[in-house]
Amino acid sequence: MAALKGRNLLSLADLTTDEITHLLAIAAQIKSGEINPQCPQKILGLVFKKASTRTRVSFSAAMYKLGGQVIDLNANLTQIGRGEPTADTARVLDRYLDVLAIRTYEQAEVEAFAHHAQIPVINALTDLEHPCQILADLLTVQEEFGSCEGLTMTYLGDGNNVAHSLILGCALVGMNVRVATPLSYEPDAAILEKAKAISQGRSEVVITNDPKAGLEGSHVLYTDVWASMGQEDFADTRIPVFEPYRINQAALELADPKVIVLHCLPAHRGEEITEEVMEGDRSRIWNQAENRMHAQQALLAEVLGAT
Ligand code: CP
Ligand code: NVA
């Protein structure tokens, strides 16, 4: 199966159930050492307009493990930071690179890069989605439970980029997803429609403002920061609104006894998650962070046609 060769990953909804299942299987095989696909001489470009530790380093490490090279196109050291039109940048980078990963604000910008470049373009986080994160998250769930299908994921907090891709990812793999946010912080309605269209009743998508409603019997509790990059000015005013949505020991006790806890990181201990839960025995957060690299190695190998 080489269905992803040459493809973009702008939204998790760009993948079918078969494709994401295949990608997760390749990631698991790469992680276990069963396969070692190689893309020598291929070059990955990174255009990151927001800070990043995990995504930047795990993409770079993944590309080096594939035998390829990475060019970091720091916006401030290129003409990107001086406002060269995306259409021009994309057409030029297309001539030098084999694959491009972009972290920026507007989803429309990654779409514009993809429109103007022939090479695969990967969304490394926008305000709307974070698809690569969810590949690693689902790999972590699969490792823990053997399969994602039929399980229940509960996300507490802001209906943000991570929540959006998580909702789509759960729908793709047949996981029930319950999202509890404060009033006015619910996920995007268009994402919910897409998720419902993908799942076609195979799994549930529940949105609630009750922080406890989604916990019972849940297999995975997930949270993310209450103020994302670009929203720092609102961080303090959000704290009292979001406090009931914190993942703490009491929340864990309402979930399934085998529940695991995930967080995409970086975390604000004492805000969206307690120190005790982060460092506790149900946390799989460090494996999850490691899995960014394995999942992205699989993704790069696939889009470069190396598997
Ligand atoms: N989870 C994640 O994307 O982390 P970074 O912002 O460090 O890349
Ligand atoms: N929602 C967070 C995720 C960081 C990986 C943000 O966009 O800042």
PDB file of C-alpha atoms and ligand atoms in Angstrom:
ATOM      1  CA  MET A   1       0.000   0.000   0.000  1.00  0.00           C
ATOM      2  CA  ALA A   2       1.640   3.262  -1.122  1.00  0.00           C
ATOM      3  CA  ALA A   3      -1.507   5.358  -0.989  1.00  0.00           C
ATOM      4  CA  LEU A   4       0.113   8.274   0.812  1.00  0.00           C
ATOM      5  CA  LYS A   5       2.993   8.828  -1.631  1.00  0.00           C
ATOM      6  CA  GLY A   6       3.036  12.496  -2.635  1.00  0.00           C
ATOM      7  CA  ARG A   7       0.098  13.366  -0.378  1.00  0.00           C
ATOM      8  CA  ASN A   8      -0.367  16.371   1.920  1.00  0.00           C
ATOM      9  CA  LEU A   9      -1.448  16.126   5.556  1.00  0.00           C
ATOM     10  CA  LEU A  10      -3.180  19.435   6.281  1.00  0.00           C
ATOM     11  CA  SER A  11      -6.043  18.046   8.349  1.00  0.00           C
ATOM     12  CA  LEU A  12      -6.452  14.639   9.956  1.00  0.00           C
ATOM     13  CA  ALA A  13      -9.613  14.398   7.848  1.00  0.00           C
ATOM     14  CA  ASP A  14      -7.321  14.117   4.798  1.00  0.00           C
ATOM     15  CA  LEU A  15      -6.845  10.469   5.850  1.00  0.00           C
ATOM     16  CA  THR A  16      -9.292   7.599   5.554  1.00  0.00           C
ATOM     17  CA  THR A  17      -9.739   4.995   8.284  1.00  0.00           C
ATOM     18  CA  ASP A  18      -7.637   2.521   6.268  1.00  0.00           C
ATOM     19  CA  GLU A  19      -4.893   5.092   5.739  1.00  0.00           C
ATOM     20  CA  ILE A  20      -4.587   6.098   9.389  1.00  0.00           C
ATOM     21  CA  THR A  21      -4.682   2.440  10.456  1.00  0.00           C
ATOM     22  CA  HIS A  22      -1.905   1.693   7.966  1.00  0.00           C
ATOM     23  CA  LEU A  23       0.140   4.689   9.126  1.00  0.00           C
ATOM     24  CA  LEU A  24      -0.153   3.628  12.783  1.00  0.00           C
ATOM     25  CA  ALA A  25       0.890   0.085  11.863  1.00  0.00           C
ATOM     26  CA  ILE A  26       3.950   1.402  10.002  1.00  0.00           C
ATOM     27  CA  ALA A  27       4.810   3.621  12.989  1.00  0.00           C
ATOM     28  CA  ALA A  28       4.605   0.624  15.350  1.00  0.00           C
ATOM     29  CA  GLN A  29       6.828  -1.442  13.009  1.00  0.00           C
ATOM     30  CA  ILE A  30       9.385   1.362  12.789  1.00  0.00           C
ATOM     31  CA  LYS A  31       9.369   1.749  16.578  1.00  0.00           C
ATOM     32  CA  SER A  32       9.883  -1.980  17.178  1.00  0.00           C
ATOM     33  CA  GLY A  33      12.671  -2.129  14.588  1.00  0.00           C
ATOM     34  CA  GLU A  34      10.745  -4.569  12.401  1.00  0.00           C
ATOM     35  CA  ILE A  35      11.167  -2.236   9.424  1.00  0.00           C
ATOM     36  CA  ASN A  36      13.641   0.542   8.713  1.00  0.00           C
ATOM     37  CA  PRO A  37      12.527   2.486   5.627  1.00  0.00           C
ATOM     38  CA  GLN A  38      15.111   4.828   4.156  1.00  0.00           C
ATOM     39  CA  CYS A  39      14.855   8.005   2.044  1.00  0.00           C
ATOM     40  CA  PRO A  40      18.483   8.961   1.421  1.00  0.00           C
ATOM     41  CA  GLN A  41      19.038  12.326  -0.240  1.00  0.00           C
ATOM     42  CA  LYS A  42      15.496  13.499   0.535  1.00  0.00           C
ATOM     43  CA  ILE A  43      15.225  16.915   2.150  1.00  0.00           C
ATOM     44  CA  LEU A  44      12.614  18.095   4.653  1.00  0.00           C
ATOM     45  CA  GLY A  45      12.061  21.850   5.063  1.00  0.00           C
ATOM     46  CA  LEU A  46      10.684  23.239   8.326  1.00  0.00           C
ATOM     47  CA  VAL A  47       8.809  26.558   8.270  1.00  0.00           C
ATOM     48  CA  PHE A  48       7.861  27.289  11.887  1.00  0.00           C
ATOM     49  CA  LYS A  49       6.252  30.630  12.737  1.00  0.00           C
ATOM     50  CA  LYS A  50       5.474  29.539  16.313  1.00  0.00           C
ATOM     51  CA  ALA A  51       7.714  28.025  18.990  1.00  0.00           C
ATOM     52  CA  SER A  52       8.197  24.272  19.086  1.00  0.00           C
ATOM     53  CA  THR A  53      10.339  21.730  20.907  1.00  0.00           C
ATOM     54  CA  ARG A  54       8.710  18.365  20.216  1.00  0.00           C
ATOM     55  CA  THR A  55       7.495  18.894  16.682  1.00  0.00           C
ATOM     56  CA  ARG A  56      10.672  20.546  15.440  1.00  0.00           C
ATOM     57  CA  VAL A  57      13.027  18.016  17.052  1.00  0.00           C
ATOM     58  CA  SER A  58      10.930  14.907  16.402  1.00  0.00           C
ATOM     59  CA  PHE A  59      10.500  15.818  12.710  1.00  0.00           C
ATOM     60  CA  SER A  60      14.247  16.440  12.412  1.00  0.00           C
ATOM     61  CA  ALA A  61      15.191  13.239  14.252  1.00  0.00           C
ATOM     62  CA  ALA A  62      12.693  11.259  12.159  1.00  0.00           C
ATOM     63  CA  MET A  63      14.120  12.601   8.902  1.00  0.00           C
ATOM     64  CA  TYR A  64      17.699  11.824   9.983  1.00  0.00           C
ATOM     65  CA  LYS A  65      16.643   8.280  10.943  1.00  0.00           C
ATOM     66  CA  LEU A  66      15.272   7.908   7.407  1.00  0.00           C
ATOM     67  CA  GLY A  67      18.696   8.871   6.066  1.00  0.00           C
ATOM     68  CA  GLY A  68      17.460  12.262   4.861  1.00  0.00           C
ATOM     69  CA  GLN A  69      18.381  15.869   5.613  1.00  0.00           C
ATOM     70  CA  VAL A  70      16.551  18.799   7.218  1.00  0.00           C
ATOM     71  CA  ILE A  71      16.655  22.524   6.465  1.00  0.00           C
ATOM     72  CA  ASP A  72      15.237  24.804   9.151  1.00  0.00           C
ATOM     73  CA  LEU A  73      13.681  27.757   7.306  1.00  0.00           C
ATOM     74  CA  ASN A  74      13.550  30.134  10.259  1.00  0.00           C
ATOM     75  CA  ALA A  75      11.059  32.813   9.179  1.00  0.00           C
ATOM     76  CA  ASN A  76      13.299  35.568  10.552  1.00  0.00           C
ATOM     77  CA  LEU A  77      16.319  34.425   8.545  1.00  0.00           C
ATOM     78  CA  THR A  78      14.435  33.947   5.274  1.00  0.00           C
ATOM     79  CA  GLN A  79      12.288  36.289   3.193  1.00  0.00           C
ATOM     80  CA  ILE A  80       9.243  34.577   4.752  1.00  0.00           C
ATOM     81  CA  GLY A  81       9.579  36.886   7.764  1.00  0.00           C
ATOM     82  CA  ARG A  82       9.691  39.914   5.456  1.00  0.00           C
ATOM     83  CA  GLY A  83       6.384  39.059   3.844  1.00  0.00           C
ATOM     84  CA  GLU A  84       7.299  37.381   0.540  1.00  0.00           C
ATOM     85  CA  PRO A  85       4.020  36.023  -0.836  1.00  0.00           C
ATOM     86  CA  THR A  86       3.326  32.399   0.110  1.00  0.00           C
ATOM     87  CA  ALA A  87       2.640  31.542  -3.519  1.00  0.00           C
ATOM     88  CA  ASP A  88       6.164  32.628  -4.470  1.00  0.00           C
ATOM     89  CA  THR A  89       7.895  31.000  -1.480  1.00  0.00           C
ATOM     90  CA  ALA A  90       6.012  27.746  -2.030  1.00  0.00           C
ATOM     91  CA  ARG A  91       6.889  27.530  -5.731  1.00  0.00           C
ATOM     92  CA  VAL A  92      10.580  28.141  -5.005  1.00  0.00           C
ATOM     93  CA  LEU A  93      10.826  25.737  -2.036  1.00  0.00           C
ATOM     94  CA  ASP A  94       9.132  23.137  -4.210  1.00  0.00           C
ATOM     95  CA  ARG A  95      12.215  23.194  -6.480  1.00  0.00           C
ATOM     96  CA  TYR A  96      14.683  22.537  -3.629  1.00  0.00           C
ATOM     97  CA  LEU A  97      12.896  20.303  -1.141  1.00  0.00           C
ATOM     98  CA  ASP A  98      11.097  16.956  -1.119  1.00  0.00           C
ATOM     99  CA  VAL A  99       8.661  17.590   1.744  1.00  0.00           C
ATOM    100  CA  LEU A 100       7.684  20.619   3.809  1.00  0.00           C
ATOM    101  CA  ALA A 101       6.346  20.820   7.399  1.00  0.00           C
ATOM    102  CA  ILE A 102       4.724  24.122   8.388  1.00  0.00           C
ATOM    103  CA  ARG A 103       3.685  25.511  11.786  1.00  0.00           C
ATOM    104  CA  THR A 104       1.712  28.724  11.567  1.00  0.00           C
ATOM    105  CA  TYR A 105      -1.484  30.508  12.600  1.00  0.00           C
ATOM    106  CA  GLU A 106      -3.955  30.299   9.723  1.00  0.00           C
ATOM    107  CA  GLN A 107      -5.021  26.950   8.275  1.00  0.00           C
ATOM    108  CA  ALA A 108      -5.391  28.875   4.989  1.00  0.00           C
ATOM    109  CA  GLU A 109      -1.628  29.394   4.933  1.00  0.00           C
ATOM    110  CA  VAL A 110      -0.775  25.673   4.956  1.00  0.00           C
ATOM    111  CA  GLU A 111      -3.478  25.210   2.342  1.00  0.00           C
ATOM    112  CA  ALA A 112      -1.881  27.937   0.213  1.00  0.00           C
ATOM    113  CA  PHE A 113       1.552  26.263   0.508  1.00  0.00           C
ATOM    114  CA  ALA A 114       0.000  22.969  -0.549  1.00  0.00           C
ATOM    115  CA  HIS A 115      -1.792  24.619  -3.454  1.00  0.00           C
ATOM    116  CA  HIS A 116       1.357  26.217  -4.848  1.00  0.00           C
ATOM    117  CA  ALA A 117       3.876  23.415  -4.161  1.00  0.00           C
ATOM    118  CA  GLN A 118       3.817  19.952  -5.719  1.00  0.00           C
ATOM    119  CA  ILE A 119       5.774  18.338  -2.851  1.00  0.00           C
ATOM    120  CA  PRO A 120       3.901  16.958   0.179  1.00  0.00           C
ATOM    121  CA  VAL A 121       2.999  19.653   2.716  1.00  0.00           C
ATOM    122  CA  ILE A 122       2.447  18.646   6.352  1.00  0.00           C
ATOM    123  CA  ASN A 123       0.579  20.705   8.938  1.00  0.00           C
ATOM    124  CA  ALA A 124       2.889  20.895  11.964  1.00  0.00           C
ATOM    125  CA  LEU A 125       0.196  22.866  13.901  1.00  0.00           C
ATOM    126  CA  THR A 126      -2.136  25.674  12.954  1.00  0.00           C
ATOM    127  CA  ASP A 127      -4.763  27.474  15.026  1.00  0.00           C
ATOM    128  CA  LEU A 128      -7.269  24.964  13.621  1.00  0.00           C
ATOM    129  CA  GLU A 129      -5.490  21.596  13.775  1.00  0.00           C
ATOM    130  CA  HIS A 130      -2.487  19.588  14.967  1.00  0.00           C
ATOM    131  CA  PRO A 131      -2.779  16.330  13.000  1.00  0.00           C
ATOM    132  CA  CYS A 132       0.764  15.004  13.656  1.00  0.00           C
ATOM    133  CA  GLN A 133       0.166  15.197  17.395  1.00  0.00           C
ATOM    134  CA  ILE A 134      -2.864  12.962  17.141  1.00  0.00           C
ATOM    135  CA  LEU A 135      -0.995  10.316  15.112  1.00  0.00           C
ATOM    136  CA  ALA A 136       1.351   9.966  18.115  1.00  0.00           C
ATOM    137  CA  ASP A 137      -1.566  10.007  20.575  1.00  0.00           C
ATOM    138  CA  LEU A 138      -3.410   7.219  18.787  1.00  0.00           C
ATOM    139  CA  LEU A 139      -0.191   5.202  18.541  1.00  0.00           C
ATOM    140  CA  THR A 140       0.116   5.542  22.336  1.00  0.00           C
ATOM    141  CA  VAL A 141      -3.488   4.399  22.868  1.00  0.00           C
ATOM    142  CA  GLN A 142      -2.945   1.470  20.488  1.00  0.00           C
ATOM    143  CA  GLU A 143       0.184   0.406  22.393  1.00  0.00           C
ATOM    144  CA  GLU A 144      -1.695   0.491  25.691  1.00  0.00           C
ATOM    145  CA  PHE A 145      -4.942  -1.199  24.685  1.00  0.00           C
ATOM    146  CA  GLY A 146      -3.987  -3.151  21.526  1.00  0.00           C
ATOM    147  CA  SER A 147      -6.449  -1.170  19.409  1.00  0.00           C
ATOM    148  CA  CYS A 148      -8.287   2.153  19.563  1.00  0.00           C
ATOM    149  CA  GLU A 149     -11.620   0.930  18.243  1.00  0.00           C
ATOM    150  CA  GLY A 150     -14.494   0.929  20.715  1.00  0.00           C
ATOM    151  CA  LEU A 151     -12.584   2.799  23.441  1.00  0.00           C
ATOM    152  CA  THR A 152     -13.635   6.156  24.898  1.00  0.00           C
ATOM    153  CA  MET A 153     -11.449   9.286  24.888  1.00  0.00           C
ATOM    154  CA  THR A 154     -12.375  12.240  27.121  1.00  0.00           C
ATOM    155  CA  TYR A 155     -10.846  15.644  26.444  1.00  0.00           C
ATOM    156  CA  LEU A 156     -11.170  18.352  29.102  1.00  0.00           C
ATOM    157  CA  GLY A 157     -10.360  22.017  28.478  1.00  0.00           C
ATOM    158  CA  ASP A 158     -10.217  24.318  25.497  1.00  0.00           C
ATOM    159  CA  GLY A 159     -11.868  23.348  22.198  1.00  0.00           C
ATOM    160  CA  ASN A 160      -8.633  24.147  20.368  1.00  0.00           C
ATOM    161  CA  ASN A 161      -6.420  22.841  17.549  1.00  0.00           C
ATOM    162  CA  VAL A 162      -5.451  19.688  19.466  1.00  0.00           C
ATOM    163  CA  ALA A 163      -9.096  19.023  20.403  1.00  0.00           C
ATOM    164  CA  HIS A 164     -10.127  19.427  16.749  1.00  0.00           C
ATOM    165  CA  SER A 165      -7.621  16.924  15.406  1.00  0.00           C
ATOM    166  CA  LEU A 166      -8.366  14.575  18.304  1.00  0.00           C
ATOM    167  CA  ILE A 167     -12.085  14.604  17.475  1.00  0.00           C
ATOM    168  CA  LEU A 168     -11.328  13.797  13.833  1.00  0.00           C
ATOM    169  CA  GLY A 169      -8.761  11.143  14.774  1.00  0.00           C
ATOM    170  CA  CYS A 170     -11.136   9.385  17.158  1.00  0.00           C
ATOM    171  CA  ALA A 171     -13.849   9.348  14.504  1.00  0.00           C
ATOM    172  CA  LEU A 172     -11.397   7.826  12.007  1.00  0.00           C
ATOM    173  CA  VAL A 173     -10.314   4.981  14.311  1.00  0.00           C
ATOM    174  CA  GLY A 174     -13.763   4.305  15.797  1.00  0.00           C
ATOM    175  CA  MET A 175     -13.139   5.728  19.278  1.00  0.00           C
ATOM    176  CA  ASN A 176     -15.913   7.472  21.184  1.00  0.00           C
ATOM    177  CA  VAL A 177     -14.876  11.020  21.983  1.00  0.00           C
ATOM    178  CA  ARG A 178     -16.331  13.214  24.735  1.00  0.00           C
ATOM    179  CA  VAL A 179     -15.200  16.825  24.889  1.00  0.00           C
ATOM    180  CA  ALA A 180     -15.963  18.977  27.953  1.00  0.00           C
ATOM    181  CA  THR A 181     -15.215  22.691  27.646  1.00  0.00           C
ATOM    182  CA  PRO A 182     -16.428  25.864  29.347  1.00  0.00           C
ATOM    183  CA  LEU A 183     -19.292  27.657  27.649  1.00  0.00           C
ATOM    184  CA  SER A 184     -18.063  29.523  24.519  1.00  0.00           C
ATOM    185  CA  TYR A 185     -14.880  27.422  24.287  1.00  0.00           C
ATOM    186  CA  GLU A 186     -16.486  24.522  22.417  1.00  0.00           C
ATOM    187  CA  PRO A 187     -14.771  23.041  19.361  1.00  0.00           C
ATOM    188  CA  ASP A 188     -15.486  24.366  15.874  1.00  0.00           C
ATOM    189  CA  ALA A 189     -18.894  23.284  14.549  1.00  0.00           C
ATOM    190  CA  ALA A 190     -17.500  22.423  11.114  1.00  0.00           C
ATOM    191  CA  ILE A 191     -15.000  19.983  12.704  1.00  0.00           C
ATOM    192  CA  LEU A 192     -17.831  18.279  14.575  1.00  0.00           C
ATOM    193  CA  GLU A 193     -19.811  17.916  11.363  1.00  0.00           C
ATOM    194  CA  LYS A 194     -16.796  16.383   9.653  1.00  0.00           C
ATOM    195  CA  ALA A 195     -16.231  13.976  12.543  1.00  0.00           C
ATOM    196  CA  LYS A 196     -19.857  12.863  12.458  1.00  0.00           C
ATOM    197  CA  ALA A 197     -19.637  12.335   8.699  1.00  0.00           C
ATOM    198  CA  ILE A 198     -16.470  10.253   9.164  1.00  0.00           C
ATOM    199  CA  SER A 199     -17.774   8.105  12.009  1.00  0.00           C
ATOM    200  CA  GLN A 200     -21.230   7.532  10.470  1.00  0.00           C
ATOM    201  CA  GLY A 201     -22.537   6.394  13.828  1.00  0.00           C
ATOM    202  CA  ARG A 202     -19.650   3.930  14.369  1.00  0.00           C
ATOM    203  CA  SER A 203     -18.538   5.953  17.407  1.00  0.00           C
ATOM    204  CA  GLU A 204     -19.959   8.791  19.496  1.00  0.00           C
ATOM    205  CA  VAL A 205     -18.962  12.461  19.431  1.00  0.00           C
ATOM    206  CA  VAL A 206     -20.284  14.159  22.592  1.00  0.00           C
ATOM    207  CA  ILE A 207     -19.749  17.844  23.391  1.00  0.00           C
ATOM    208  CA  THR A 208     -20.651  19.076  26.870  1.00  0.00           C
ATOM    209  CA  ASN A 209     -19.984  21.936  29.298  1.00  0.00           C
ATOM    210  CA  ASP A 210     -20.181  19.558  32.267  1.00  0.00           C
ATOM    211  CA  PRO A 211     -16.598  18.659  33.265  1.00  0.00           C
ATOM    212  CA  LYS A 212     -17.697  15.412  34.934  1.00  0.00           C
ATOM    213  CA  ALA A 213     -20.163  14.192  32.306  1.00  0.00           C
ATOM    214  CA  GLY A 214     -17.587  12.532  30.077  1.00  0.00           C
ATOM    215  CA  LEU A 215     -15.453  10.835  32.707  1.00  0.00           C
ATOM    216  CA  GLU A 216     -17.350   7.685  33.607  1.00  0.00           C
ATOM    217  CA  GLY A 217     -15.885   4.586  31.981  1.00  0.00           C
ATOM    218  CA  SER A 218     -13.421   6.627  29.951  1.00  0.00           C
ATOM    219  CA  HIS A 219     -10.198   4.880  28.847  1.00  0.00           C
ATOM    220  CA  VAL A 220      -8.155   7.979  27.985  1.00  0.00           C
ATOM    221  CA  LEU A 221      -8.214  11.404  29.640  1.00  0.00           C
ATOM    222  CA  TYR A 222      -6.600  14.127  27.555  1.00  0.00           C
ATOM    223  CA  THR A 223      -5.944  17.792  28.126  1.00  0.00           C
ATOM    224  CA  ASP A 224      -3.981  20.694  26.681  1.00  0.00           C
ATOM    225  CA  VAL A 225      -3.104  24.223  27.796  1.00  0.00           C
ATOM    226  CA  TRP A 226      -6.004  26.601  28.454  1.00  0.00           C
ATOM    227  CA  ALA A 227      -4.413  29.361  26.362  1.00  0.00           C
ATOM    228  CA  SER A 228      -2.693  28.315  23.145  1.00  0.00           C
ATOM    229  CA  MET A 229       0.161  30.068  21.375  1.00  0.00           C
ATOM    230  CA  GLY A 230      -1.135  33.441  20.258  1.00  0.00           C
ATOM    231  CA  GLN A 231      -3.658  33.602  23.149  1.00  0.00           C
ATOM    232  CA  GLU A 232      -1.182  34.423  25.935  1.00  0.00           C
ATOM    233  CA  ASP A 233      -2.916  37.744  26.687  1.00  0.00           C
ATOM    234  CA  PHE A 234      -6.042  35.848  27.778  1.00  0.00           C
ATOM    235  CA  ALA A 235      -4.246  33.241  29.904  1.00  0.00           C
ATOM    236  CA  ASP A 236      -4.895  34.807  33.316  1.00  0.00           C
ATOM    237  CA  THR A 237      -8.563  35.580  32.735  1.00  0.00           C
ATOM    238  CA  ARG A 238      -9.130  32.027  31.508  1.00  0.00           C
ATOM    239  CA  ILE A 239      -7.825  30.319  34.659  1.00  0.00           C
ATOM    240  CA  PRO A 240     -10.969  30.723  36.831  1.00  0.00           C
ATOM    241  CA  VAL A 241     -13.217  29.768  33.879  1.00  0.00           C
ATOM    242  CA  PHE A 242     -11.275  26.592  33.141  1.00  0.00           C
ATOM    243  CA  GLU A 243     -10.512  25.428  36.711  1.00  0.00           C
ATOM    244  CA  PRO A 244     -13.373  22.890  36.883  1.00  0.00           C
ATOM    245  CA  TYR A 245     -11.890  21.202  33.777  1.00  0.00           C
ATOM    246  CA  ARG A 246      -8.515  20.356  35.371  1.00  0.00           C
ATOM    247  CA  ILE A 247      -7.383  16.720  35.197  1.00  0.00           C
ATOM    248  CA  ASN A 248      -6.736  15.712  38.804  1.00  0.00           C
ATOM    249  CA  GLN A 249      -6.873  12.531  40.872  1.00  0.00           C
ATOM    250  CA  ALA A 250     -10.633  12.954  41.447  1.00  0.00           C
ATOM    251  CA  ALA A 251     -11.254  12.994  37.670  1.00  0.00           C
ATOM    252  CA  LEU A 252      -9.166   9.831  37.254  1.00  0.00           C
ATOM    253  CA  GLU A 253     -11.201   8.046  39.898  1.00  0.00           C
ATOM    254  CA  LEU A 254     -14.405   8.567  37.886  1.00  0.00           C
ATOM    255  CA  ALA A 255     -12.863   6.990  34.776  1.00  0.00           C
ATOM    256  CA  ASP A 256     -12.189   3.343  33.872  1.00  0.00           C
ATOM    257  CA  PRO A 257      -9.696   1.681  36.294  1.00  0.00           C
ATOM    258  CA  LYS A 258      -7.323   1.158  33.325  1.00  0.00           C
ATOM    259  CA  VAL A 259      -7.524   4.819  32.260  1.00  0.00           C
ATOM    260  CA  ILE A 260      -4.404   6.461  30.846  1.00  0.00           C
ATOM    261  CA  VAL A 261      -3.676  10.179  30.806  1.00  0.00           C
ATOM    262  CA  LEU A 262      -2.309  12.057  27.818  1.00  0.00           C
ATOM    263  CA  HIS A 263      -1.157  15.654  27.311  1.00  0.00           C
ATOM    264  CA  CYS A 264       0.410  16.934  24.106  1.00  0.00           C
ATOM    265  CA  LEU A 265       2.839  19.165  26.098  1.00  0.00           C
ATOM    266  CA  PRO A 266       4.032  21.733  26.965  1.00  0.00           C
ATOM    267  CA  ALA A 267       1.984  21.524  30.177  1.00  0.00           C
ATOM    268  CA  HIS A 268       1.127  24.063  32.822  1.00  0.00           C
ATOM    269  CA  ARG A 269       1.211  21.984  36.004  1.00  0.00           C
ATOM    270  CA  GLY A 270      -1.437  23.092  38.476  1.00  0.00           C
ATOM    271  CA  GLU A 271      -3.595  24.532  35.689  1.00  0.00           C
ATOM    272  CA  GLU A 272      -4.990  21.987  33.203  1.00  0.00           C
ATOM    273  CA  ILE A 273      -3.321  19.020  34.964  1.00  0.00           C
ATOM    274  CA  THR A 274      -1.964  18.383  38.441  1.00  0.00           C
ATOM    275  CA  GLU A 275       1.649  17.445  39.098  1.00  0.00           C
ATOM    276  CA  GLU A 276       0.393  14.264  40.801  1.00  0.00           C
ATOM    277  CA  VAL A 277      -1.439  13.059  37.690  1.00  0.00           C
ATOM    278  CA  MET A 278       1.309  14.095  35.281  1.00  0.00           C
ATOM    279  CA  GLU A 279       3.897  12.127  37.217  1.00  0.00           C
ATOM    280  CA  GLY A 280       1.508   9.388  38.358  1.00  0.00           C
ATOM    281  CA  ASP A 281       1.265   5.776  37.224  1.00  0.00           C
ATOM    282  CA  ARG A 282      -1.615   6.380  34.766  1.00  0.00           C
ATOM    283  CA  SER A 283       0.348   9.004  32.816  1.00  0.00           C
ATOM    284  CA  ARG A 284       1.646   7.911  29.409  1.00  0.00           C
ATOM    285  CA  ILE A 285       2.741  11.458  28.555  1.00  0.00           C
ATOM    286  CA  TRP A 286       6.440  10.683  28.027  1.00  0.00           C
ATOM    287  CA  ASN A 287       5.713   7.701  25.759  1.00  0.00           C
ATOM    288  CA  GLN A 288       3.285   9.938  23.905  1.00  0.00           C
ATOM    289  CA  ALA A 289       6.020  12.539  23.355  1.00  0.00           C
ATOM    290  CA  GLU A 290       8.418   9.820  22.139  1.00  0.00           C
ATOM    291  CA  ASN A 291       5.772   8.567  19.734  1.00  0.00           C
ATOM    292  CA  ARG A 292       5.779  11.921  17.918  1.00  0.00           C
ATOM    293  CA  MET A 293       9.060  10.810  16.364  1.00  0.00           C
ATOM    294  CA  HIS A 294       7.929   7.293  15.381  1.00  0.00           C
ATOM    295  CA  ALA A 295       4.612   8.507  13.959  1.00  0.00           C
ATOM    296  CA  GLN A 296       6.274  11.254  11.938  1.00  0.00           C
ATOM    297  CA  GLN A 297       8.967   8.872  10.707  1.00  0.00           C
ATOM    298  CA  ALA A 298       6.139   6.706   9.370  1.00  0.00           C
ATOM    299  CA  LEU A 299       4.385   9.715   7.850  1.00  0.00           C
ATOM    300  CA  LEU A 300       7.543  11.008   6.138  1.00  0.00           C
ATOM    301  CA  ALA A 301       8.418   7.525   4.841  1.00  0.00           C
ATOM    302  CA  GLU A 302       4.891   7.178   3.461  1.00  0.00           C
ATOM    303  CA  VAL A 303       4.588  10.543   1.737  1.00  0.00           C
ATOM    304  CA  LEU A 304       8.096  10.115   0.296  1.00  0.00           C
ATOM    305  CA  GLY A 305       7.142   6.668  -1.013  1.00  0.00           C
ATOM    306  CA  ALA A 306       9.796   4.809   1.007  1.00  0.00           C
ATOM    307  CA  THR A 307       7.607   2.076   2.559  1.00  0.00           C
TER     308      THR A 307
HETATM  309  N1   CP B   1       3.118  18.968  21.347  1.00  0.00           N
HETATM  310  C1   CP B   1       3.823  19.816  20.571  1.00  0.00           C
HETATM  311  O1   CP B   1       3.507  20.059  19.409  1.00  0.00           O
HETATM  312  O2   CP B   1       4.900  20.374  21.191  1.00  0.00           O
HETATM  313  P1   CP B   1       5.819  21.529  20.606  1.00  0.00           P
HETATM  314  O3   CP B   1       5.021  22.792  20.588  1.00  0.00           O
HETATM  315  O4   CP B   1       6.995  21.571  21.538  1.00  0.00           O
HETATM  316  O5   CP B   1       6.228  21.151  19.201  1.00  0.00           O
HETATM  317  N1  NVA B   2      -2.930  24.113  21.762  1.00  0.00           N
HETATM  318  C1  NVA B   2      -1.503  24.316  21.937  1.00  0.00           C
HETATM  319  C2  NVA B   2      -0.754  23.111  21.482  1.00  0.00           C
HETATM  320  C3  NVA B   2       0.738  23.212  21.618  1.00  0.00           C
HETATM  321  C4  NVA B   2       1.437  21.995  21.109  1.00  0.00           C
HETATM  322  C5  NVA B   2      -1.079  25.549  21.166  1.00  0.00           C
HETATM  323  O1  NVA B   2      -1.532  25.721  20.027  1.00  0.00           O
HETATM  324  O2  NVA B   2      -0.290  26.332  21.694  1.00  0.00           O
END
